[in-house]
Each structure stands twice: as structure tokens, then as C-alpha cells.
Tab-separated table of C-alpha atoms in Angstrom:
chain	number	residue	atom	x	y	z
B	1	MET	CA	3.664	24.437	9.663
B	2	GLY	CA	7.378	23.869	9.284
B	3	GLN	CA	7.167	20.143	10.031
B	4	VAL	CA	4.309	19.805	7.457
B	5	LEU	CA	6.326	21.448	4.712
B	6	SER	CA	9.210	19.288	5.569
B	7	LEU	CA	7.150	16.353	5.122
B	8	ILE	CA	5.785	17.352	1.755
B	9	GLU	CA	9.320	18.226	0.461
B	10	PRO	CA	10.545	14.694	0.146
B	11	TYR	CA	7.591	13.791	-1.907
B	12	MET	CA	8.137	16.741	-4.234
B	13	VAL	CA	11.854	15.819	-4.631
B	14	VAL	CA	10.950	12.183	-5.371
B	15	ALA	CA	8.400	13.260	-7.973
B	16	SER	CA	10.824	15.780	-9.694
B	17	VAL	CA	13.606	13.186	-9.855
B	18	ILE	CA	11.304	10.506	-11.483
B	19	TRP	CA	9.966	13.097	-13.857
B	20	THR	CA	13.424	14.326	-14.804
B	21	ILE	CA	14.779	10.756	-15.431
B	22	VAL	CA	11.717	10.041	-17.737
B	23	LEU	CA	12.149	13.368	-19.476
B	24	VAL	CA	15.901	12.690	-20.140
B	25	GLY	CA	15.018	9.049	-21.310
B	26	CYS	CA	12.236	10.286	-23.615
B	27	LEU	CA	14.733	12.942	-25.184
B	28	LEU	CA	17.454	10.179	-25.642
B	29	VAL	CA	15.020	7.851	-27.432
B	30	ALA	CA	13.901	10.666	-29.710
B	31	LEU	CA	17.472	11.555	-30.575
B	32	ALA	CA	18.538	7.800	-31.066
B	33	LYS	CA	15.342	7.074	-33.361
B	34	PRO	CA	17.058	8.717	-36.458
B	35	LEU	CA	20.150	6.628	-35.913
B	36	VAL	CA	18.249	3.411	-35.820
B	37	THR	CA	16.105	4.288	-38.752
B	38	ARG	CA	18.959	6.137	-40.703
B	39	LYS	CA	16.761	9.111	-41.564
B	40	TYR	CA	18.371	12.343	-40.808
B	41	ASP	CA	15.745	14.794	-41.992
B	42	VAL	CA	16.585	17.119	-39.188
B	43	SER	CA	19.503	17.813	-36.774
B	44	PRO	CA	19.239	16.507	-33.057
B	45	LEU	CA	18.846	20.025	-31.934
B	46	GLU	CA	16.022	20.763	-34.320
B	47	LEU	CA	14.295	17.533	-33.371
B	48	VAL	CA	14.389	18.502	-29.580
B	49	GLY	CA	13.424	21.997	-30.353
B	50	GLY	CA	10.412	20.821	-32.413
B	51	ALA	CA	9.262	18.672	-29.481
B	52	VAL	CA	9.704	21.589	-27.129
B	53	ARG	CA	7.803	23.992	-29.340
B	54	ARG	CA	4.831	21.426	-29.813
B	55	ARG	CA	4.540	20.994	-26.136
B	56	TRP	CA	4.659	24.784	-25.518
B	57	ARG	CA	2.080	25.397	-28.211
B	58	ASP	CA	-0.211	22.638	-26.730
B	59	ASP	CA	-0.470	23.876	-23.246
B	60	TYR	CA	2.778	25.727	-22.108
B	61	PHE	CA	4.123	22.498	-20.569
B	62	LEU	CA	1.197	22.279	-18.022
B	63	SER	CA	0.157	18.669	-19.181
B	64	MET	CA	3.772	17.356	-18.569
B	65	LEU	CA	4.303	19.131	-15.132
B	66	TRP	CA	1.109	18.856	-13.207
B	67	PRO	CA	0.589	15.076	-12.897
B	68	MET	CA	3.896	14.751	-10.861
B	69	VAL	CA	3.330	17.936	-9.106
B	70	LEU	CA	-0.043	16.552	-8.069
B	71	PHE	CA	1.623	13.288	-6.945
B	72	GLY	CA	4.062	15.093	-4.819
B	73	LEU	CA	1.526	17.595	-3.166
B	74	LEU	CA	-1.183	14.925	-2.784
B	75	PHE	CA	1.079	12.315	-1.072
B	76	GLY	CA	2.632	14.810	1.091
B	77	ILE	CA	-0.682	16.340	2.349
B	78	PHE	CA	-2.003	12.737	2.673
B	79	ALA	CA	0.794	11.664	4.822
B	80	VAL	CA	0.214	14.789	7.159
B	81	PHE	CA	-3.297	13.987	7.303
B	82	LYS	CA	-2.571	10.421	8.391
B	83	GLN	CA	-0.106	11.356	11.009
B	84	THR	CA	-2.029	14.153	12.465
B	85	ILE	CA	-5.827	14.125	12.060
B	86	LEU	CA	-6.155	10.386	11.878
B	87	ARG	CA	-3.769	9.892	14.652
B	88	ARG	CA	-5.894	12.049	17.097
B	89	HIS	CA	-9.169	10.622	15.899
B	90	GLY	CA	-8.337	7.126	16.857
B	91	PHE	CA	-9.124	3.685	15.633
B	92	GLY	CA	-12.418	2.785	17.066
B	93	ASP	CA	-13.905	0.419	14.412
B	94	ASP	CA	-11.472	-2.405	14.291
B	95	PRO	CA	-13.850	-4.765	16.276
B	96	VAL	CA	-16.589	-3.963	13.670
B	97	PHE	CA	-14.526	-4.829	10.713
B	98	ALA	CA	-13.143	-8.018	12.262
B	99	ALA	CA	-16.744	-9.108	13.037
B	100	TRP	CA	-17.702	-8.433	9.438
B	101	ASP	CA	-14.827	-10.462	8.048
B	102	ARG	CA	-15.876	-13.399	10.252
B	103	THR	CA	-19.434	-13.114	8.903
B	104	ILE	CA	-18.504	-12.671	5.205
B	105	PHE	CA	-16.158	-15.782	5.542
B	106	PHE	CA	-18.573	-17.929	7.475
B	107	GLY	CA	-16.821	-17.765	10.782
B	108	VAL	CA	-13.142	-18.103	9.427
B	109	GLN	CA	-10.730	-15.119	9.545
B	110	PRO	CA	-9.697	-14.655	5.956
B	111	TRP	CA	-5.946	-14.466	6.827
B	112	ARG	CA	-6.176	-18.181	7.642
B	113	LEU	CA	-7.087	-18.821	4.009
B	114	THR	CA	-4.042	-17.019	2.623
B	115	HIS	CA	-1.737	-18.566	5.265
B	116	ALA	CA	-2.940	-21.964	4.223
B	117	LEU	CA	-0.910	-21.522	0.989
B	118	PRO	CA	2.647	-22.807	0.645
B	119	ALA	CA	4.901	-21.114	3.230
B	120	PRO	CA	7.281	-19.264	3.430
B	121	TRP	CA	7.261	-18.615	-0.329
B	122	THR	CA	3.782	-17.239	-0.469
B	123	SER	CA	4.772	-14.632	2.029
B	124	LEU	CA	7.916	-13.769	0.184
B	125	VAL	CA	6.288	-13.436	-3.165
B	126	LEU	CA	3.335	-11.354	-1.967
B	127	ASP	CA	5.585	-9.329	0.183
B	128	ARG	CA	7.592	-8.202	-2.924
B	129	ILE	CA	4.570	-7.578	-5.088
B	130	TYR	CA	2.851	-5.620	-2.294
B	131	ALA	CA	5.890	-3.534	-1.595
B	132	PHE	CA	6.086	-2.250	-5.226
B	133	TRP	CA	2.386	-1.450	-5.625
B	134	TYR	CA	3.292	2.314	-6.313
B	135	VAL	CA	5.258	1.402	-9.571
B	136	PRO	CA	2.134	1.156	-11.874
B	137	MET	CA	0.575	4.076	-10.284
B	138	ILE	CA	3.572	6.237	-11.057
B	139	GLY	CA	3.738	4.665	-14.424
B	140	ILE	CA	0.326	5.877	-15.403
B	141	LEU	CA	0.955	9.350	-13.906
B	142	LEU	CA	4.138	9.509	-16.180
B	143	ALA	CA	2.191	8.471	-19.162
B	144	CYS	CA	-0.351	11.186	-18.390
B	145	ALA	CA	2.374	13.666	-18.301
B	146	PHE	CA	4.449	12.453	-21.432
B	147	LEU	CA	1.799	11.169	-23.835
B	148	ARG	CA	0.035	13.906	-25.890
B	149	ARG	CA	-2.804	11.720	-27.176
B	150	SER	CA	-6.213	11.342	-25.407
B	151	VAL	CA	-7.016	14.399	-23.329
B	152	GLU	CA	-9.991	12.642	-22.059
B	153	PHE	CA	-8.232	9.579	-20.652
B	154	ARG	CA	-5.563	11.803	-19.041
B	155	THR	CA	-8.024	14.170	-17.434
B	156	ARG	CA	-10.337	11.086	-16.361
B	157	TYR	CA	-7.663	9.304	-14.667
B	158	LEU	CA	-6.189	12.423	-12.940
B	159	LEU	CA	-9.682	13.398	-11.571
B	160	ALA	CA	-10.244	9.800	-10.402
B	161	PHE	CA	-6.805	9.715	-8.805
B	162	VAL	CA	-7.502	12.730	-6.819
B	163	GLY	CA	-10.903	11.431	-5.888
B	164	CYS	CA	-9.446	8.212	-4.716
B	165	TRP	CA	-6.890	9.844	-2.315
B	166	THR	CA	-9.219	12.498	-0.968
B	167	LEU	CA	-12.530	10.671	-0.641
B	168	VAL	CA	-11.396	7.098	0.049
B	169	GLY	CA	-8.082	7.817	1.766
B	170	GLY	CA	-9.185	10.965	3.312
B	171	LEU	CA	-13.034	11.334	4.049
B	172	MET	CA	-13.789	7.656	4.384
B	173	ALA	CA	-10.844	6.843	6.364
B	174	TYR	CA	-11.865	9.503	8.890
B	175	LEU	CA	-15.519	8.205	9.001
B	176	LEU	CA	-14.443	4.618	9.382
B	177	PRO	CA	-11.574	4.654	11.596
B	178	ALA	CA	-9.489	1.409	11.935
B	179	ALA	CA	-5.834	0.516	12.400
B	180	GLY	CA	-5.790	-2.952	10.747
B	181	PRO	CA	-5.231	-6.486	12.085
B	182	CYS	CA	-1.567	-6.104	12.606
B	183	TYR	CA	-2.188	-3.322	15.168
B	184	ALA	CA	-5.463	-4.650	16.522
B	185	GLN	CA	-4.126	-5.682	19.937
B	186	VAL	CA	-2.047	-2.582	20.211
B	187	PHE	CA	-5.091	-0.252	20.106
B	188	HIS	CA	-7.685	-2.903	21.298
B	189	PRO	CA	-6.091	-5.163	24.071
B	190	GLY	CA	-9.055	-7.371	23.975
B	191	MET	CA	-8.506	-8.407	20.298
B	192	THR	CA	-6.266	-11.242	20.582
B	193	ASP	CA	-7.442	-13.134	17.495
B	194	TYR	CA	-4.493	-11.771	15.389
B	195	ARG	CA	-1.606	-12.950	17.571
B	196	SER	CA	-1.473	-16.136	15.437
B	197	LEU	CA	-1.417	-14.039	12.243
B	198	MET	CA	1.706	-12.157	13.369
B	199	ALA	CA	3.284	-15.225	14.706
B	200	SER	CA	2.716	-16.883	11.435
B	201	LEU	CA	4.334	-13.969	9.557
B	202	HIS	CA	7.384	-13.837	11.876
B	203	GLY	CA	7.813	-17.590	11.562
B	204	ASP	CA	7.841	-17.158	7.624
B	205	GLU	CA	10.518	-14.424	7.896
B	206	GLY	CA	12.594	-16.619	10.161
B	207	ARG	CA	12.474	-19.610	7.776
B	208	LEU	CA	13.232	-17.310	4.804
B	209	SER	CA	16.255	-15.848	6.681
B	210	HIS	CA	17.489	-19.441	7.437
B	211	ILE	CA	17.140	-20.626	3.657
B	212	MET	CA	18.418	-17.203	2.188
B	213	PRO	CA	20.360	-15.308	4.892
B	214	GLY	CA	19.626	-11.658	5.225
B	215	THR	CA	16.124	-12.058	3.696
B	216	ARG	CA	13.445	-9.904	5.498
B	217	LEU	CA	9.775	-9.337	4.909
B	218	PHE	CA	9.218	-5.576	4.012
B	219	ALA	CA	5.805	-5.698	5.507
B	220	LEU	CA	7.037	-6.580	8.990
B	221	SER	CA	9.724	-3.913	9.055
B	222	THR	CA	7.338	-1.355	7.658
B	223	GLU	CA	4.715	-2.235	10.217
B	224	SER	CA	7.288	-1.605	12.962
B	225	TYR	CA	8.294	1.529	11.527
B	226	LEU	CA	4.820	2.936	11.357
B	227	LEU	CA	4.078	1.829	14.818
B	228	GLN	CA	7.081	3.511	16.142
B	229	LEU	CA	6.250	6.836	14.405
B	230	HIS	CA	2.832	6.783	15.875
B	231	GLU	CA	3.981	6.128	19.350
B	232	SER	CA	6.586	8.814	19.245
B	233	ALA	CA	3.922	11.256	17.830
B	234	SER	CA	6.469	12.469	15.167
B	235	LEU	CA	6.022	12.974	11.419
B	236	GLY	CA	7.981	10.752	9.077
B	237	PHE	CA	8.269	9.935	5.371
B	238	GLY	CA	5.635	7.356	4.540
B	239	GLY	CA	4.185	7.349	8.055
B	240	GLY	CA	0.605	7.116	9.189
B	241	ILE	CA	-1.715	4.232	10.217
B	242	SER	CA	-5.093	3.698	8.533
B	243	ALA	CA	-6.848	0.568	7.527
B	244	MET	CA	-10.313	1.257	6.163
B	245	PRO	CA	-10.589	1.571	3.097
B	246	SER	CA	-7.311	0.088	1.805
B	247	MET	CA	-5.664	2.620	-0.471
B	248	HIS	CA	-3.479	-0.143	-1.808
B	249	VAL	CA	-6.431	-1.976	-3.151
B	250	ALA	CA	-8.093	1.338	-4.204
B	251	GLN	CA	-5.139	2.418	-6.323
B	252	ALA	CA	-4.507	-1.022	-7.757
B	253	SER	CA	-8.258	-1.164	-8.794
B	254	LEU	CA	-7.920	2.382	-10.344
B	255	THR	CA	-4.830	1.132	-12.232
B	256	ALA	CA	-6.910	-1.853	-13.551
B	257	ALA	CA	-9.709	0.395	-14.660
B	258	ALA	CA	-7.366	2.640	-16.518
B	259	ALA	CA	-5.549	-0.324	-17.978
B	260	PHE	CA	-8.827	-1.504	-19.473
B	261	ARG	CA	-8.949	1.789	-21.489
B	262	VAL	CA	-5.620	0.851	-23.149
B	263	GLY	CA	-6.523	-2.778	-23.942
B	264	LYS	CA	-8.285	-5.781	-22.576
B	265	VAL	CA	-5.168	-7.838	-22.273
B	266	LEU	CA	-3.355	-5.081	-20.204
B	267	GLY	CA	-6.622	-4.728	-18.159
B	268	TRP	CA	-6.795	-8.399	-17.257
B	269	ILE	CA	-3.118	-8.360	-16.280
B	270	ALA	CA	-3.607	-5.242	-14.059
B	271	THR	CA	-6.839	-6.922	-12.530
B	272	ALA	CA	-4.760	-9.997	-11.557
B	273	TYR	CA	-2.220	-7.653	-9.971
B	274	ALA	CA	-5.015	-5.888	-8.151
B	275	LEU	CA	-6.200	-9.185	-6.702
B	276	LEU	CA	-2.754	-10.027	-5.527
B	277	ILE	CA	-2.587	-6.688	-3.634
B	278	PHE	CA	-5.885	-7.543	-2.168
B	279	VAL	CA	-4.703	-10.945	-0.994
B	280	GLY	CA	-1.321	-9.390	0.315
B	281	SER	CA	-3.249	-6.789	2.256
B	282	ILE	CA	-5.050	-9.576	4.178
B	283	HIS	CA	-1.989	-11.889	4.329
B	284	PHE	CA	0.188	-9.315	6.221
B	285	GLY	CA	-2.483	-7.921	8.441
B	286	TRP	CA	-2.500	-4.571	6.953
B	287	HIS	CA	-6.123	-4.793	6.162
B	288	TYR	CA	-9.349	-6.661	6.977
B	289	ALA	CA	-10.953	-8.170	3.836
B	290	ILE	CA	-13.761	-5.781	4.145
B	291	ASP	CA	-11.308	-2.792	3.787
B	292	GLY	CA	-10.409	-4.080	0.336
B	293	MET	CA	-14.023	-4.781	-0.637
B	294	VAL	CA	-15.203	-1.215	0.285
B	295	ALA	CA	-12.094	0.380	-1.602
B	296	VAL	CA	-13.021	-1.561	-4.759
B	297	ALA	CA	-16.688	-0.464	-4.632
B	298	ALA	CA	-15.597	3.287	-3.831
B	299	THR	CA	-12.997	3.348	-6.583
B	300	VAL	CA	-15.367	1.781	-9.135
B	301	ALA	CA	-18.005	4.558	-8.289
B	302	ILE	CA	-15.160	7.297	-8.505
B	303	TRP	CA	-14.191	5.969	-11.968
B	304	ILE	CA	-17.716	6.074	-13.278
B	305	GLY	CA	-18.220	9.520	-11.683
B	306	SER	CA	-14.939	10.833	-13.393
B	307	ARG	CA	-16.211	9.734	-16.656
B	308	ILE	CA	-19.443	11.761	-16.167
B	309	VAL	CA	-17.610	14.793	-15.072
B	310	VAL	CA	-15.111	14.681	-18.064
B	311	GLU	CA	-17.931	14.259	-20.632
B	312	LYS	CA	-19.695	17.234	-19.228
B	313	LEU	CA	-16.329	19.100	-19.594
B	314	LEU	CA	-15.091	17.665	-22.870
B	315	GLY	CA	-18.088	16.104	-24.375
B	316	PRO	CA	-18.689	12.285	-25.088
B	317	TRP	CA	-15.989	10.390	-27.011
B	318	PRO	CA	-16.535	7.398	-29.433
B	319	ASP	CA	-17.418	3.889	-28.389
B	320	ALA	CA	-14.309	1.659	-28.537
B	321	GLY	CA	-12.126	-0.293	-26.145
B	322	SER	CA	-8.952	1.687	-26.261
B	323	LEU	CA	-7.473	4.994	-25.806
B	324	GLN	CA	-8.753	5.945	-29.019
B	325	GLY	CA	-12.279	5.158	-27.870
B	326	LYS	CA	-14.581	5.003	-24.988
B	327	GLY	CA	-13.636	1.988	-22.989
B	328	THR	CA	-14.888	1.339	-19.478
């Protein structure tokens, strides 16, 4: 139990730090606004006090606190789940998903398509995009915490967020156990098809390091770190191996669905970002293509289901394509 709590703690610390930074930033913006507009209707202390009283009157600060508390607890518990239950469960379905990929892509391994793009720059760009996939996710959680409008949107997103991490990342990962192409030969010695993939990635890293000394691919170092944690049977921050379904793709898809509730332009930008995450998940051997496809389908189902639940709780809201309306 002590190990479990020690793993949850850093996620809670990260969530608290991010929340505090944004809170201070919001207060500074609120205080600076009268200086910019030259409207001094109230003193800075009265301005802050009024904001605090409104929040307290709304819901005793619960709407501000629980999105990031949810993030810390959910990520901590998920990390423990991956590094204990999934580790003991094994990764028996890798050969099945590798075969599905070949069938879907007419006998071609999908990673060969991404590695046909200009190297090593494709690897560098995808690596940086993939490494910071959590930024939009945390951004929406912070919006849920600090924006007062649209209770329906906030409730729907947080409900879908929990649904994705528990149902997609938890239940489905347990029922469809796989490690992913980058670990295929480690857990299935007969799966030698992905040696060329890893050799290509290491070759890209070598060329990048030659062109820009010190440049490394985050994906390769992270894959090595996760394997070391797995083999040592120890718990570590961000640890755990699980490929099916892809939570990177699931969360990026959820971000896109939520973005369409804000506006079509933002929605299409988020969709393009989700597509890059999907390509990156294949390119670096984190996932089979089918992992991302299943993740998208499951996330769409959860997003639709979250709307049904919210409408049952709060009633339907008007038809429109923004936060003021119905959206997707």
C-alpha cells in the first residue's frame, strides 16, 4: 500500500503545481485588466474578493478543485494498475493484433508506410508532437476548473475523461492484453517482424545526433525506461506497458471531440493533431494500427454516452455548434 501511495503522490503534486500556476496567472490577469482598460471601479483586493465570493457561492470551489484532483488520482491509480495487474496478466495478444494490421493494410506492416516519409526529420517532428500529447488534455481540464460557463460541457468532458481512462485504458486493456510492436520480440521471441522498425528508429536517432549533437528521440529512451521498470518489477512514475487500445489516441480523440464543442476550426485543428498522434503511435512502435482504431471507436462511443448521461442529469441543451449550444 505504501508503494501505491508513493506512486499516486507525484501525480497529485504535479496536478497541484499546475493548478496553482494557472490560478495565480488568472488572478494576475484579473488584476491587470483595470490597468489596461483604465477602469478603476474597485480596488484590486475588492476585485479578487468578488471573484472568490462568486466561486464560493457557486459551488464552494468544488468545480475549481476536482478536475485536477481527478487528474492526479486517476493517473496515479492508472499507473499502479498498469504496473501491477497488467504486468501479471501478461501480453498474449500481440500476434493477433500484428496479423490484423497486415490484413487491414493488405499485407504491409503500417509502420513501413510512415517510415517511407523523409527521414530522420519525420521521426523528430512526430517524436516531439507525441511526447507532449498531455498538454491539450491538461489544458481542457484546467478550462473545466477555471471557466464558469457551460456546466453541461464541463460535466460531459469530465465524465468522458473518466470513462476513457477506466473503460478504455483499464477494462479493455485487461481484456485485450498486448505490449506493442516495440516490445513484441521481448515477450514473443518468435515475432521478429519488428526488428527492422526498431533498427530504423535507432538509425534516425543516430543521424539526428550527427546533424544536431545531443539530439535524442524521446520515444526510444521512454521505451527503454518502461522496459527496465517492467523487468525490475518495480513501480515508477509514468511506468507500465500496455498497447491495446492506445490511450494516446483515445485522449487525443476526446480532445478533438471536446474542441468541436468550442468551434469547428479548433475542432479540425485538434483532429489533425489526433491524426498525428495516431501516426506517431505506429511510427515509434508503441502501438499496432488497430490499437488506435479501436481507441477511436471506443472514445466516440464514450463521448456519445456521456452526452446521454448528462442530458438525463441536467436536461437537454439548445442546438448550436459551440459551448453555448449543443455541438457534437
